[in-house]
Coordinates of C-alpha atoms and ligand atoms in Angstrom, one line a residue:
M21 CA -38.6 84.9 -89.3
K22 CA -38.1 84.9 -85.5
P23 CA -35.9 82.1 -84.1
F24 CA -37.8 79.0 -82.9
K25 CA -35.4 78.1 -80.1
N26 CA -37.1 78.6 -76.7
R27 CA -40.2 79.9 -78.4
N28 CA -43.7 79.3 -76.8
I29 CA -46.4 77.7 -79.0
I30 CA -49.5 79.4 -77.5
S31 CA -51.7 80.7 -80.3
I32 CA -51.7 80.3 -84.0
K33 CA -51.9 84.1 -84.1
D34 CA -48.3 84.3 -82.9
F35 CA -47.1 82.9 -86.2
T36 CA -46.6 84.3 -89.7
K37 CA -47.3 82.3 -92.8
E38 CA -43.6 81.9 -93.4
E39 CA -43.1 80.5 -89.9
I40 CA -46.1 78.1 -90.3
M41 CA -44.7 76.8 -93.5
H42 CA -41.3 76.3 -91.8
I43 CA -43.0 74.1 -89.2
L44 CA -44.9 72.1 -91.8
N45 CA -41.8 71.6 -93.9
T46 CA -39.8 70.4 -90.9
A47 CA -42.7 68.0 -90.0
K48 CA -42.6 66.7 -93.6
K49 CA -38.9 65.8 -93.2
F50 CA -39.7 64.0 -89.9
K51 CA -42.4 62.0 -91.7
I52 CA -39.8 60.8 -94.2
K53 CA -37.0 60.1 -91.6
V54 CA -36.7 60.5 -87.9
N55 CA -33.4 61.0 -86.0
P56 CA -33.6 58.7 -82.9
I57 CA -30.9 60.6 -80.9
L58 CA -31.8 64.2 -81.8
L59 CA -33.3 65.0 -78.3
K60 CA -31.2 62.7 -76.2
H61 CA -30.9 64.0 -72.6
K62 CA -33.9 66.3 -73.1
I63 CA -37.0 65.9 -70.9
L64 CA -40.6 66.8 -71.9
A65 CA -43.0 67.5 -69.1
S66 CA -46.4 66.4 -70.4
L67 CA -49.0 68.1 -68.2
F68 CA -52.6 67.2 -69.1
F69 CA -55.0 68.7 -66.6
E70 CA -57.8 67.7 -69.1
P71 CA -58.3 64.4 -70.8
S72 CA -56.5 63.6 -74.0
T73 CA -55.5 60.6 -76.1
R74 CA -54.0 62.0 -79.3
T75 CA -52.3 65.2 -78.2
R76 CA -50.7 63.7 -75.0
F77 CA -49.6 60.4 -76.5
S78 CA -48.3 62.0 -79.7
F79 CA -46.3 64.5 -77.8
E80 CA -44.9 61.8 -75.6
S81 CA -44.3 59.4 -78.5
A82 CA -42.6 62.2 -80.5
M83 CA -40.2 62.9 -77.6
E84 CA -39.4 59.2 -77.2
R85 CA -38.9 58.7 -80.9
L86 CA -36.4 61.5 -81.0
G87 CA -34.4 60.0 -78.1
G88 CA -35.7 62.2 -75.3
S89 CA -37.6 61.2 -72.2
I90 CA -40.9 62.3 -70.5
I91 CA -42.4 63.0 -67.2
S92 CA -46.2 62.9 -67.4
L93 CA -49.4 64.0 -65.8
A94 CA -52.5 62.4 -67.3
E95 CA -55.2 63.9 -65.0
A96 CA -55.4 66.9 -62.6
K97 CA -56.5 64.7 -59.7
S98 CA -53.2 62.9 -59.5
S99 CA -51.3 66.2 -59.1
S100 CA -51.3 68.9 -56.4
A101 CA -53.8 70.9 -58.6
S102 CA -56.3 68.7 -56.7
K103 CA -55.1 70.3 -53.4
G104 CA -55.6 73.8 -54.8
E105 CA -52.2 74.5 -56.3
S106 CA -52.4 77.3 -58.9
V107 CA -51.3 76.7 -62.6
S108 CA -48.5 79.2 -62.2
D109 CA -47.1 77.5 -59.0
S110 CA -47.3 74.1 -60.7
I111 CA -45.5 75.4 -63.8
K112 CA -42.8 77.1 -61.8
I113 CA -42.0 73.8 -60.1
V114 CA -42.2 71.5 -63.1
D115 CA -40.2 73.9 -65.1
K116 CA -37.1 73.0 -62.9
Y117 CA -37.5 69.3 -63.7
C118 CA -37.6 69.4 -67.5
D119 CA -36.5 71.2 -70.8
V120 CA -39.9 71.7 -72.4
I121 CA -43.6 71.6 -71.3
A122 CA -46.6 70.5 -73.3
M123 CA -49.8 71.2 -71.4
R124 CA -53.6 71.1 -71.6
H125 CA -55.9 72.9 -69.2
S126 CA -59.5 73.8 -69.1
L127 CA -58.8 77.5 -68.3
E128 CA -58.7 79.8 -71.3
G129 CA -55.4 81.7 -71.2
S130 CA -53.7 79.1 -69.0
A131 CA -50.9 78.3 -71.6
R132 CA -50.1 82.0 -71.9
L133 CA -50.0 82.4 -68.1
A134 CA -47.7 79.3 -68.0
S135 CA -45.4 80.9 -70.5
E136 CA -45.0 84.0 -68.4
V137 CA -43.7 82.0 -65.4
S138 CA -41.7 79.3 -67.3
N139 CA -38.1 79.5 -68.4
N140 CA -38.6 76.6 -70.7
P141 CA -40.9 76.7 -73.8
I142 CA -44.6 76.0 -73.4
L143 CA -46.5 74.0 -76.0
N144 CA -50.2 74.6 -75.7
G145 CA -52.1 71.4 -76.2
G146 CA -55.5 73.2 -75.7
D147 CA -56.6 75.8 -73.3
G148 CA -60.4 75.6 -72.6
A149 CA -62.4 76.7 -75.7
N150 CA -59.6 79.1 -76.7
Q151 CA -56.8 77.7 -78.9
H152 CA -55.2 74.4 -79.9
P153 CA -52.3 75.5 -82.1
T154 CA -50.4 72.2 -82.4
Q155 CA -53.7 70.7 -83.7
T156 CA -53.9 73.4 -86.3
F157 CA -50.4 72.7 -87.5
L158 CA -51.3 69.1 -88.0
D159 CA -54.6 70.0 -89.7
L160 CA -52.8 72.3 -92.1
F161 CA -50.2 69.6 -92.7
S162 CA -52.9 67.2 -93.6
I163 CA -54.7 69.7 -95.8
L164 CA -51.5 70.5 -97.7
E165 CA -50.7 66.8 -98.0
T166 CA -54.0 66.0 -99.6
Q167 CA -54.6 69.2 -101.6
K168 CA -51.0 70.4 -102.4
K169 CA -52.1 74.0 -101.6
L170 CA -53.9 76.1 -99.0
K171 CA -54.8 79.2 -100.9
G172 CA -58.2 79.2 -102.7
L173 CA -59.5 76.0 -101.1
N174 CA -63.1 75.6 -100.1
V175 CA -63.2 74.4 -96.5
A176 CA -66.2 73.7 -94.3
L177 CA -65.8 73.8 -90.5
V178 CA -68.8 71.8 -89.1
G179 CA -70.3 71.2 -85.7
D180 CA -69.4 72.9 -82.5
L181 CA -67.8 76.1 -83.7
K182 CA -68.7 78.0 -80.5
Y183 CA -66.6 76.0 -78.1
G184 CA -64.4 74.2 -80.6
R185 CA -60.9 75.5 -80.0
T186 CA -59.6 73.5 -83.0
T187 CA -61.9 75.4 -85.3
H188 CA -61.0 78.7 -83.8
S189 CA -57.3 78.2 -84.5
L190 CA -57.9 76.6 -87.9
A191 CA -60.3 79.3 -89.1
Y192 CA -57.7 81.9 -88.4
A193 CA -54.8 80.0 -90.1
L194 CA -56.9 79.2 -93.2
G195 CA -58.0 82.8 -93.3
M196 CA -54.3 83.8 -93.4
F197 CA -53.6 81.5 -96.2
G198 CA -56.6 82.6 -98.3
A199 CA -59.0 79.7 -98.1
R200 CA -62.7 80.2 -98.4
L201 CA -64.5 79.2 -95.2
F202 CA -68.0 77.8 -94.8
F203 CA -69.2 77.7 -91.1
I204 CA -71.8 75.0 -90.7
A205 CA -73.4 74.9 -87.2
P206 CA -76.7 75.1 -85.4
P207 CA -77.3 78.9 -84.6
S208 CA -76.5 78.3 -80.9
L209 CA -73.0 76.9 -81.8
Q210 CA -71.9 79.3 -84.6
M211 CA -68.4 80.8 -84.7
P212 CA -67.9 83.3 -82.0
S213 CA -67.7 87.0 -83.0
Y214 CA -64.1 87.3 -81.7
V215 CA -63.0 84.8 -84.4
T216 CA -65.0 86.4 -87.2
H217 CA -63.7 89.8 -86.1
D218 CA -60.2 88.5 -86.7
L219 CA -61.2 87.0 -90.0
K220 CA -62.6 90.3 -91.2
K221 CA -59.2 91.9 -90.3
L222 CA -57.5 89.3 -92.5
K223 CA -60.0 90.0 -95.3
A224 CA -60.9 86.3 -95.2
K225 CA -64.0 85.1 -97.1
Y226 CA -66.5 83.2 -95.0
S227 CA -70.2 82.5 -94.8
T228 CA -72.4 80.8 -92.1
H229 CA -74.8 77.9 -92.8
T230 CA -77.0 75.5 -90.8
E231 CA -77.1 72.6 -93.4
P232 CA -74.2 71.1 -95.4
E233 CA -76.1 69.4 -98.3
R234 CA -76.0 72.3 -100.9
I235 CA -72.4 73.1 -100.1
M236 CA -71.0 69.6 -100.4
P237 CA -70.2 69.7 -104.2
K238 CA -68.0 72.8 -103.8
L239 CA -65.9 71.6 -100.9
D240 CA -62.3 70.4 -100.9
I241 CA -62.2 69.8 -97.1
F242 CA -65.0 69.0 -94.7
Y243 CA -63.7 69.5 -91.1
A244 CA -66.1 67.8 -88.8
T245 CA -66.0 68.3 -85.0
R246 CA -67.7 66.7 -82.0
I247 CA -70.4 68.6 -80.2
Q248 CA -68.6 68.9 -76.8
K249 CA -70.9 67.8 -74.0
E250 CA -68.4 68.9 -71.4
R251 CA -68.5 72.5 -72.5
F252 CA -72.3 72.9 -72.0
G253 CA -73.6 74.5 -68.8
D254 CA -77.1 73.2 -69.5
P255 CA -77.5 69.5 -70.4
M256 CA -80.8 70.2 -72.2
E257 CA -79.0 72.6 -74.6
Y258 CA -76.6 69.7 -75.4
E259 CA -79.5 67.3 -76.0
K260 CA -81.0 69.7 -78.6
V261 CA -77.9 69.8 -80.8
K262 CA -75.9 66.7 -80.0
D263 CA -76.7 64.9 -83.3
A264 CA -77.0 68.0 -85.5
Y265 CA -74.7 66.6 -88.2
I266 CA -74.0 62.9 -88.9
I267 CA -72.0 62.2 -92.1
T268 CA -73.1 59.1 -93.9
N269 CA -72.1 57.8 -97.4
K270 CA -75.4 59.3 -98.7
L271 CA -74.1 62.8 -98.0
L272 CA -71.0 62.1 -100.1
T273 CA -72.6 61.2 -103.5
K274 CA -71.8 64.6 -105.2
V275 CA -68.4 65.5 -103.7
K276 CA -65.3 66.5 -105.7
K277 CA -62.6 63.8 -106.4
N278 CA -60.1 65.5 -104.2
F279 CA -62.6 65.9 -101.3
K280 CA -61.4 64.8 -97.9
I281 CA -63.0 64.6 -94.5
L282 CA -60.9 65.7 -91.5
H283 CA -61.8 65.5 -87.8
P284 CA -59.6 66.4 -84.8
L285 CA -61.1 63.3 -83.1
P286 CA -62.5 61.8 -80.8
R287 CA -65.7 61.3 -82.8
V288 CA -68.9 60.4 -81.1
N289 CA -71.7 60.3 -83.7
E290 CA -70.5 62.8 -86.3
I291 CA -69.1 60.4 -88.8
N292 CA -70.8 57.1 -89.5
Y293 CA -68.4 54.1 -89.4
E294 CA -69.3 53.3 -93.0
V295 CA -67.5 56.5 -94.1
D296 CA -64.2 55.1 -92.8
N297 CA -64.0 52.9 -95.9
T298 CA -64.4 55.6 -98.5
P299 CA -61.5 57.4 -100.1
Y300 CA -62.7 60.6 -98.5
A301 CA -61.9 59.6 -94.9
Y302 CA -58.5 61.1 -93.8
Y303 CA -59.0 61.6 -90.1
F304 CA -56.9 58.7 -89.0
E305 CA -54.0 59.7 -91.2
Q306 CA -54.5 63.3 -89.9
A307 CA -54.1 62.0 -86.3
N308 CA -51.0 60.1 -87.4
N309 CA -49.6 63.4 -88.8
G310 CA -49.8 64.8 -85.2
L311 CA -46.7 62.7 -84.4
F312 CA -44.5 64.3 -87.1
V313 CA -45.8 67.9 -86.4
R314 CA -45.1 67.5 -82.7
E315 CA -41.6 66.0 -83.4
A316 CA -40.9 69.1 -85.5
L317 CA -42.2 71.5 -82.8
L318 CA -40.2 69.8 -80.0
A319 CA -37.0 69.8 -82.2
L320 CA -37.6 73.5 -83.2
V321 CA -38.2 74.9 -79.7
L322 CA -35.3 72.9 -78.3
G323 CA -33.1 74.4 -81.0
K324 CA -32.1 71.1 -82.6
V325 CA -33.2 71.8 -86.2
Ligands
CP403 N1 -57.5 66.2 -81.3 C1 -57.3 66.1 -79.9 O1 -57.0 67.1 -79.3 O2 -57.5 64.9 -79.4 P1 -57.3 64.5 -77.9 O3 -58.3 65.2 -77.1 O4 -57.5 63.0 -77.8 O5 -55.9 65.0 -77.5

């Protein structure tokens, strides 16, 4: 296992199964007990050029709960990016003001680019439609917490698989751990070939579907995602697919006892509010787990655990 100190968290593909398990086990310890002075005198720069609630606030809360402090950018327009400053120039400067950087940017590859010019570790909070590795760690943490294993699980990834960076990262990780994947999406939003190409290399089992009904009784995890309006070039294309999948209690009548619904959130219409009161809803606890996973990642890359 490579040391975690000063390591960048850019893509799930940069991690072995053993390293992923180390992150999840560290997060589990933080969920049980947090050390409020572990990151004292350390500064997190939280640079969100794209909107976020969970990723930004959980990174910032994680840093504060471990005794560190934050400098924060919540939108591109309040930084010099609005005057045309490049990502690499912005990172070179902010790098001097902090010890670790969490960032989100609409440009695919922006986190990798940032890691090439930064002396401090970069934590990718989402780069365009590419990767969202810290989300994947918390997704895996939540799957493990509810199912006690990853290998052999039947997992459906549902909704916007074309632009959904959370599903790209998660499909790869679950493929590594030997889960069976069901990709449920309208044909225009199916999983991109660069993701399925990687899955073939991993010898991962997957199949593509347009409807969930017949698969529901087999599933352990239903991972719903939002159809992302902001990623569509043509608004008419969005209108055609925006309500493709809406989970209601009716869809849940034949599911397994251990079945859980996850969602990276925010939701729009994908999960009816009535589902929140069923034992299958796990998406709010999943978002809560983001805190412990990000505490673990900050402590690991800063060399404190
Ligand atoms: N899951 C996720 O990335 O949520 P935010 O966009 O609110 O950060």
